[in-house]
PDB file of C-alpha atoms and ligand atoms in Angstrom:
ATOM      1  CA  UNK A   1       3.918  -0.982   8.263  1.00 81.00           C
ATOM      2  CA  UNK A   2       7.047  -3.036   7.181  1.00 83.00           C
ATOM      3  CA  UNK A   3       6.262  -6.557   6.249  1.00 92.00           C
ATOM      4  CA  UNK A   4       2.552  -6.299   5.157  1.00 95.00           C
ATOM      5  CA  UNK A   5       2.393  -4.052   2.607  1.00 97.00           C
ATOM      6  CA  UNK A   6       2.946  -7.273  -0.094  1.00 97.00           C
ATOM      7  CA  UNK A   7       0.833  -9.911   1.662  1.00 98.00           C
ATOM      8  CA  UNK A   8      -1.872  -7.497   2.153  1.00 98.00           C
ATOM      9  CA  UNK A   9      -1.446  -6.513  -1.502  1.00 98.00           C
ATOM     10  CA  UNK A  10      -1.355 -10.582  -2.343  1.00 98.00           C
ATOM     11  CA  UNK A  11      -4.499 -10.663  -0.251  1.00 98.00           C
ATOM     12  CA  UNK A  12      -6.353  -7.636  -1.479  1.00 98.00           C
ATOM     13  CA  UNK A  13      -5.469  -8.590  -5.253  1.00 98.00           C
ATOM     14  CA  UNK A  14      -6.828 -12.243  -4.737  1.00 97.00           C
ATOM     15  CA  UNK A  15     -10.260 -10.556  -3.357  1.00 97.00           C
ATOM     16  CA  UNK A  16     -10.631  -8.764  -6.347  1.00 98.00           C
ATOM     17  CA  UNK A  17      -9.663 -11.586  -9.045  1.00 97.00           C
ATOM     18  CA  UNK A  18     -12.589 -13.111  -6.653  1.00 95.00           C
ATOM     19  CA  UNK A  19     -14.879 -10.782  -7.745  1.00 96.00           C
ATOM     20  CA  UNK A  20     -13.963  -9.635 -11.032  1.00 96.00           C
ATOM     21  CA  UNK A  21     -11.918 -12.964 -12.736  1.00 93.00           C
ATOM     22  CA  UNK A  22      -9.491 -12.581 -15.435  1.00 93.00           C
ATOM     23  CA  UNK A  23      -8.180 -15.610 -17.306  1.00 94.00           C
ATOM     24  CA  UNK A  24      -4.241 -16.563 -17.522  1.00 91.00           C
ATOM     25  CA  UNK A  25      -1.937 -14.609 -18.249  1.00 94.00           C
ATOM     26  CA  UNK A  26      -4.300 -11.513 -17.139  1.00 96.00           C
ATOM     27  CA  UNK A  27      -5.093 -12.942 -13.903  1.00 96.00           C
ATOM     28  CA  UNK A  28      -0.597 -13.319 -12.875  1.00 96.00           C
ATOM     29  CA  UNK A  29      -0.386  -9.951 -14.482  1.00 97.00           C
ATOM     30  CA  UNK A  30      -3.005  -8.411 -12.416  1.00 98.00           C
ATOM     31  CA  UNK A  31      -1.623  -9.968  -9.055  1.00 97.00           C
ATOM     32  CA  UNK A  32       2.195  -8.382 -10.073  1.00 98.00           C
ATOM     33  CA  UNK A  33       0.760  -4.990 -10.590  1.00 98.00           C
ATOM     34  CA  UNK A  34      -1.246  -5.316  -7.244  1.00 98.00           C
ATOM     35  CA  UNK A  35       1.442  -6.087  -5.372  1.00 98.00           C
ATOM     36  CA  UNK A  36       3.940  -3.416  -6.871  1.00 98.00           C
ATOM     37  CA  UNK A  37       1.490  -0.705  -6.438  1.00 98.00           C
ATOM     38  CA  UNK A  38       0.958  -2.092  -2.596  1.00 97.00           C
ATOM     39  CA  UNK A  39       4.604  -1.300  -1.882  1.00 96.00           C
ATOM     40  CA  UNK A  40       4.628   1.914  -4.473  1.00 96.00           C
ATOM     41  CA  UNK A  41       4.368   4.619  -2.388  1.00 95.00           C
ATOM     42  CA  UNK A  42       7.225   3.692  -0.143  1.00 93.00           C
ATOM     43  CA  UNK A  43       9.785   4.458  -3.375  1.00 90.00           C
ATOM     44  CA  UNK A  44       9.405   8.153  -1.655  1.00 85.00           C
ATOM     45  CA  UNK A  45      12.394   6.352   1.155  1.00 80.00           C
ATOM     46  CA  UNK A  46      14.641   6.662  -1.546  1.00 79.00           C
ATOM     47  CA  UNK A  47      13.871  10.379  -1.811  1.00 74.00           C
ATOM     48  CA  UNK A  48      13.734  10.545   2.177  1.00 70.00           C
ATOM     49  CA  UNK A  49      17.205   9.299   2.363  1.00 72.00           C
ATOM     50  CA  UNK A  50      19.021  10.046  -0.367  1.00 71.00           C
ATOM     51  CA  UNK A  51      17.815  14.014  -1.962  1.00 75.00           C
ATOM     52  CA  UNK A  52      15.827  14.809   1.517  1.00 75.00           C
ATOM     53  CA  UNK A  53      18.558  13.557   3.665  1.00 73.00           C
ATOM     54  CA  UNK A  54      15.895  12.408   6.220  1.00 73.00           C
ATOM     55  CA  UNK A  55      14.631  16.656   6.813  1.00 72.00           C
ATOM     56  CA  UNK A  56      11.106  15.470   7.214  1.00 73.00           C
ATOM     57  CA  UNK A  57       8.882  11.966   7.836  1.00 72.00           C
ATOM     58  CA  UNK A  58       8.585  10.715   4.281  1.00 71.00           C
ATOM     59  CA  UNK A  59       4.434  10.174   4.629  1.00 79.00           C
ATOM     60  CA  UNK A  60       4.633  13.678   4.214  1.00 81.00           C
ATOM     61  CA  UNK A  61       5.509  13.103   0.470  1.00 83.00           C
ATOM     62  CA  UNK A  62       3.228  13.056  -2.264  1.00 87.00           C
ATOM     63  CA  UNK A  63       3.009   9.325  -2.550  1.00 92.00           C
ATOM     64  CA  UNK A  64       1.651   8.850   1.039  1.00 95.00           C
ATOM     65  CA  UNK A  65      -0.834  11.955   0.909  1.00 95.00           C
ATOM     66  CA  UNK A  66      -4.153   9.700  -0.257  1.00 96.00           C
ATOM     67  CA  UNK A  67      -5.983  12.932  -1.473  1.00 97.00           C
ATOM     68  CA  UNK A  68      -3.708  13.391  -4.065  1.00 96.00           C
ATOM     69  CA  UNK A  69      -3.623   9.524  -5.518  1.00 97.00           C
ATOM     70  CA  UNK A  70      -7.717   9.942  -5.417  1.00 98.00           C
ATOM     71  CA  UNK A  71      -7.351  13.282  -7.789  1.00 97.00           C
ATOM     72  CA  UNK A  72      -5.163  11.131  -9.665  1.00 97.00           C
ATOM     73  CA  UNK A  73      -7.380   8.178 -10.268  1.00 97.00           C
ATOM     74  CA  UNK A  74     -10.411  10.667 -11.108  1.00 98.00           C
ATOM     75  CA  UNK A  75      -8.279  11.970 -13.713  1.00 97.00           C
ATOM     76  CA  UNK A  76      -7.595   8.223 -14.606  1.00 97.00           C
ATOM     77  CA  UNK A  77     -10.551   7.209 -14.287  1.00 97.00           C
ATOM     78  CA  UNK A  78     -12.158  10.138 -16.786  1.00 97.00           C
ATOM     79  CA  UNK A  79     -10.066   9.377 -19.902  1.00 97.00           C
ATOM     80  CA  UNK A  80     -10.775   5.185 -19.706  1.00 97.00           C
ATOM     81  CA  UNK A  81     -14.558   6.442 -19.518  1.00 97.00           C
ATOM     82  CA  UNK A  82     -14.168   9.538 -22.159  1.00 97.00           C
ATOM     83  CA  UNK A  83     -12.040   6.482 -24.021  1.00 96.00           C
ATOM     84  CA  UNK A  84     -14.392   3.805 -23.582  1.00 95.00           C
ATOM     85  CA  UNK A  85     -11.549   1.906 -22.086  1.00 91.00           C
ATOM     86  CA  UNK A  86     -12.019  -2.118 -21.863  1.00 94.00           C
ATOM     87  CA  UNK A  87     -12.715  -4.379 -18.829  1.00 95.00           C
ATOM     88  CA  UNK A  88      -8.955  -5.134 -18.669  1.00 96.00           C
ATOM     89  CA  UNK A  89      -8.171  -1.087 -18.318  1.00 97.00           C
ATOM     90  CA  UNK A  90     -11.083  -0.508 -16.144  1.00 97.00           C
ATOM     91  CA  UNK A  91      -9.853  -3.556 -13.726  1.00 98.00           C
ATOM     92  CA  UNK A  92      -6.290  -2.900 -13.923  1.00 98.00           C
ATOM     93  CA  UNK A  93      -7.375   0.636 -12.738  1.00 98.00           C
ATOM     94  CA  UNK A  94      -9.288  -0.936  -9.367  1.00 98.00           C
ATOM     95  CA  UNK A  95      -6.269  -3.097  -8.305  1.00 98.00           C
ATOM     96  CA  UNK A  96      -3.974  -0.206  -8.993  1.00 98.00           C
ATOM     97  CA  UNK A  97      -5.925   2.168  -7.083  1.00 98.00           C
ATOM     98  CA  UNK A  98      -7.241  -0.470  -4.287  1.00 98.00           C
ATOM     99  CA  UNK A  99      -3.343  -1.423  -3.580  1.00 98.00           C
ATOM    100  CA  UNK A 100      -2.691   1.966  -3.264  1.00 98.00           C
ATOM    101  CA  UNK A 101      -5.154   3.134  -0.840  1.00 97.00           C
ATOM    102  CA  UNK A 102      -4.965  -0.199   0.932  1.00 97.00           C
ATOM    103  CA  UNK A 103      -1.318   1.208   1.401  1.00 97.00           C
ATOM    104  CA  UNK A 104      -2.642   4.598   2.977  1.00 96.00           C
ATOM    105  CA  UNK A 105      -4.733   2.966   5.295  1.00 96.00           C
ATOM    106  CA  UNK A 106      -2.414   0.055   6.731  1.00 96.00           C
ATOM    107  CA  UNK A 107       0.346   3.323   7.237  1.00 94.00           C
ATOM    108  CA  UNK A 108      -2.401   5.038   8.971  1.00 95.00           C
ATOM    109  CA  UNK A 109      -2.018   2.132  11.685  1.00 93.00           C
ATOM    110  CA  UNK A 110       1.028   2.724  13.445  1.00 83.00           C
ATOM    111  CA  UNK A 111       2.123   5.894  11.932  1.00 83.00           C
ATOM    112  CA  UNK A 112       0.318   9.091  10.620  1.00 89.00           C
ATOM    113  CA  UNK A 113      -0.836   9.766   7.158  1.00 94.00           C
ATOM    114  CA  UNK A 114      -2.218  13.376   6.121  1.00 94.00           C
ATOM    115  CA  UNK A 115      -5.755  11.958   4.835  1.00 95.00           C
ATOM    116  CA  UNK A 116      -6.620  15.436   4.609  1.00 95.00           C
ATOM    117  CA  UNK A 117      -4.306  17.371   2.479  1.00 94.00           C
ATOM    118  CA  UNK A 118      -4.400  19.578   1.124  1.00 94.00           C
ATOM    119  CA  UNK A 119      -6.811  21.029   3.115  1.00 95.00           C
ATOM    120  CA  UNK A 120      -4.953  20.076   6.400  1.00 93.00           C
ATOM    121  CA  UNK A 121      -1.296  19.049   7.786  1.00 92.00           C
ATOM    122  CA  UNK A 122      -3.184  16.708  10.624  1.00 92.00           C
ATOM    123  CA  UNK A 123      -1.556  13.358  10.812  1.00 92.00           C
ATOM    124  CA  UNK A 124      -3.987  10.585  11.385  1.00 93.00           C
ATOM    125  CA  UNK A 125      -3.004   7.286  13.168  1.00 93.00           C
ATOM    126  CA  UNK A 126      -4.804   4.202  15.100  1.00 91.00           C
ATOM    127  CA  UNK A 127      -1.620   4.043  17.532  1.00 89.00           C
ATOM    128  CA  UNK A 128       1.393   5.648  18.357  1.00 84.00           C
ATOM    129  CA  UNK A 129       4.597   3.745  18.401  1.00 84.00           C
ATOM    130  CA  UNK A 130       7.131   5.175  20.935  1.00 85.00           C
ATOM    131  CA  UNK A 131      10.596   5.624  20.934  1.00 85.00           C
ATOM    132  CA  UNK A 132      11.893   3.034  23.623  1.00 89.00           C
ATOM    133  CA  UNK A 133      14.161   1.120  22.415  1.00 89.00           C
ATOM    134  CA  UNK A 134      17.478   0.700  20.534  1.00 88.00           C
ATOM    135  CA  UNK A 135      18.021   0.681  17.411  1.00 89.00           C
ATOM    136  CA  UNK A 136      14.702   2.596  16.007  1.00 85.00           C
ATOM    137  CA  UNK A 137      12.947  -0.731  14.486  1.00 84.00           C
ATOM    138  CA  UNK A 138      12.412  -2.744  17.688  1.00 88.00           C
ATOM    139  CA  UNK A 139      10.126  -0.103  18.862  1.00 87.00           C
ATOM    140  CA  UNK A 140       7.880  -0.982  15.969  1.00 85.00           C
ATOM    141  CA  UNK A 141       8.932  -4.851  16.522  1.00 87.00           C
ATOM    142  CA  UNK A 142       8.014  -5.256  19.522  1.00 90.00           C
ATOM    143  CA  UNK A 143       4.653  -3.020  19.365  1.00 90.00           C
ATOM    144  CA  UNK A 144       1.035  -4.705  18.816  1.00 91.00           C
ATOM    145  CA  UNK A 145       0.453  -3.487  15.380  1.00 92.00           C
ATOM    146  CA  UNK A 146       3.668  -5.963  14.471  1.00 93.00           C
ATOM    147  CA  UNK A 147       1.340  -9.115  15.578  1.00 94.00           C
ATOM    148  CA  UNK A 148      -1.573  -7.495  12.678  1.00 95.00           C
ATOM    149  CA  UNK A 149       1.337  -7.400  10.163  1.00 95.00           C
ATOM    150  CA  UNK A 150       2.709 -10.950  11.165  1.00 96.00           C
ATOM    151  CA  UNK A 151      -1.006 -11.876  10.781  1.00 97.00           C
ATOM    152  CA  UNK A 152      -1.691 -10.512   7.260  1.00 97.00           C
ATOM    153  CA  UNK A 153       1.670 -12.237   6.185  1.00 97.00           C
ATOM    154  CA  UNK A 154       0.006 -16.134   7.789  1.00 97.00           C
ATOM    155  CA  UNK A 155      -2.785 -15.256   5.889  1.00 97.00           C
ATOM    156  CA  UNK A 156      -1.440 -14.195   2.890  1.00 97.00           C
ATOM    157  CA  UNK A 157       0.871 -17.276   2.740  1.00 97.00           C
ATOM    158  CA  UNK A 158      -2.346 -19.281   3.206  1.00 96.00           C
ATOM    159  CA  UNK A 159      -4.091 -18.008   0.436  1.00 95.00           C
ATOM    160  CA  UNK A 160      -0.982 -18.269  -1.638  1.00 94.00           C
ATOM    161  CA  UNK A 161      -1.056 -22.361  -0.561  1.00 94.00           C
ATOM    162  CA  UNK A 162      -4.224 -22.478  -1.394  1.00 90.00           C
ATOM    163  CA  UNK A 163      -4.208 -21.179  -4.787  1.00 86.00           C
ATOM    164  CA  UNK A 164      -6.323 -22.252  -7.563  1.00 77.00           C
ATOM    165  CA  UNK A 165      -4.082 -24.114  -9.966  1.00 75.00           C
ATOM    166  CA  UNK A 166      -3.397 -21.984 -13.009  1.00 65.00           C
ATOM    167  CA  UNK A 167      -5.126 -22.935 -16.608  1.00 55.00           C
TER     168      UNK A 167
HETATM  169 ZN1   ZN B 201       4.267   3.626   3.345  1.00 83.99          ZN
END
C-alpha cells in the first residue's frame, strides 16, 4: 500500500475512540499515535535504501514480519498487567498495536508479508502486482488494489468531515 496506510490508521483510530472514548487532549493524542504507528513499519525504506542498498524487499525486515510485533506486544502487554498499568496505558497499547497490524494486513494486499516467521519464509498476498509498466509505481497505480486505497482515503476524509467537534 502507498496512500492508505494514514487514512486507514485515521479510520481504524476513530473506531476505537468509538468504542473505548478518551476525553481531550487524550482523545488528539491517541489519534497522532494511531496514525504514526499506521505508517511505522515503513521507516525500514530508509534502511532498504540507504544501509541495505535495496539487496532484499524491505517486508522482509523486522518491522513488516507481524510475528515479531505480536511477541512484542505480549511482552508489552505483561509488564502494564504485572504493573497494573491504567486505562490510558492499556488503550494507548490497543491503538498502537491495532495500527500496526492493520499495517501488516493492508501490505498483505498487493504485496507479500511473512505472517509466518519465524517459522516460515512464505510470503502471503491477496494479489500480485506485475511488472508492466514504466517507471515501477504505475504498475501499482494502475492495479485494482489502488481503487481500495483511493477508497479508504474518501472514507477517511469523510470521517475526518464529519468529526465530532472537540470539547
Ligand atoms: Zn509497509
Amino acid at each position: 500500500m502507498f496512500i492508505a496506510h494514514l487514512p486507514a490508521g485515521y479510520l481504524a483510530t476513530r473506531l476505537i475512540l468509538e468504542r473505548h472514548p478518551a476525553p481531550e487532549p487524550l482523545r488528539r493524542r491517541m489519534l497522532v499515535l494511531g496514525m504514526a504507528a499506521s505508517v511505522l513499519p515503513d521507516l525500514d525504506l530508509l534502511w532498504f535504501y540507504f544501509v541495505d542498498h535495496r539487496r532484499q524487499v524491505h517486508h522482509a525486515y523486522l518491522p513488516h514480519l507481524p510475528l515479531a510485533w505480536i511477541a512484542l506486544f505480549a511482552a508489552v502487554a505483561l509488564v502494564l498487567w504485572m504493573g497494573r498499568a491504567r486505562r490510558t496505558a492499556w488503550l494507548a497499547m490497543l491503538v498502537f498495536s491495532a495500527n500496526i497490524l492493520l499495517h501488516q494486513v493492508l501490505d498483505t494486499v498487493a504485496r507479500g508479508i511473512r505472517w509466518l516467521w519465524p517459522f516460515s519464509r512464505a510470503e502471503f498476498a491477496l494479489s500480485h502486482v506485475e511488472a508492466r509498466y514504466e517507471p515501477w509505481y504505475l504498475n501499482f497505480v494502475l492495479h485494482w488494489t489502488f481503487a481500495l486505497e483511493v477508497a479508504i482515503l474518501a472514507a477517511a476524509w469523510y470521517a475526518w468531515r464529519r468529526r465530532p467537534s472537540p470539547g
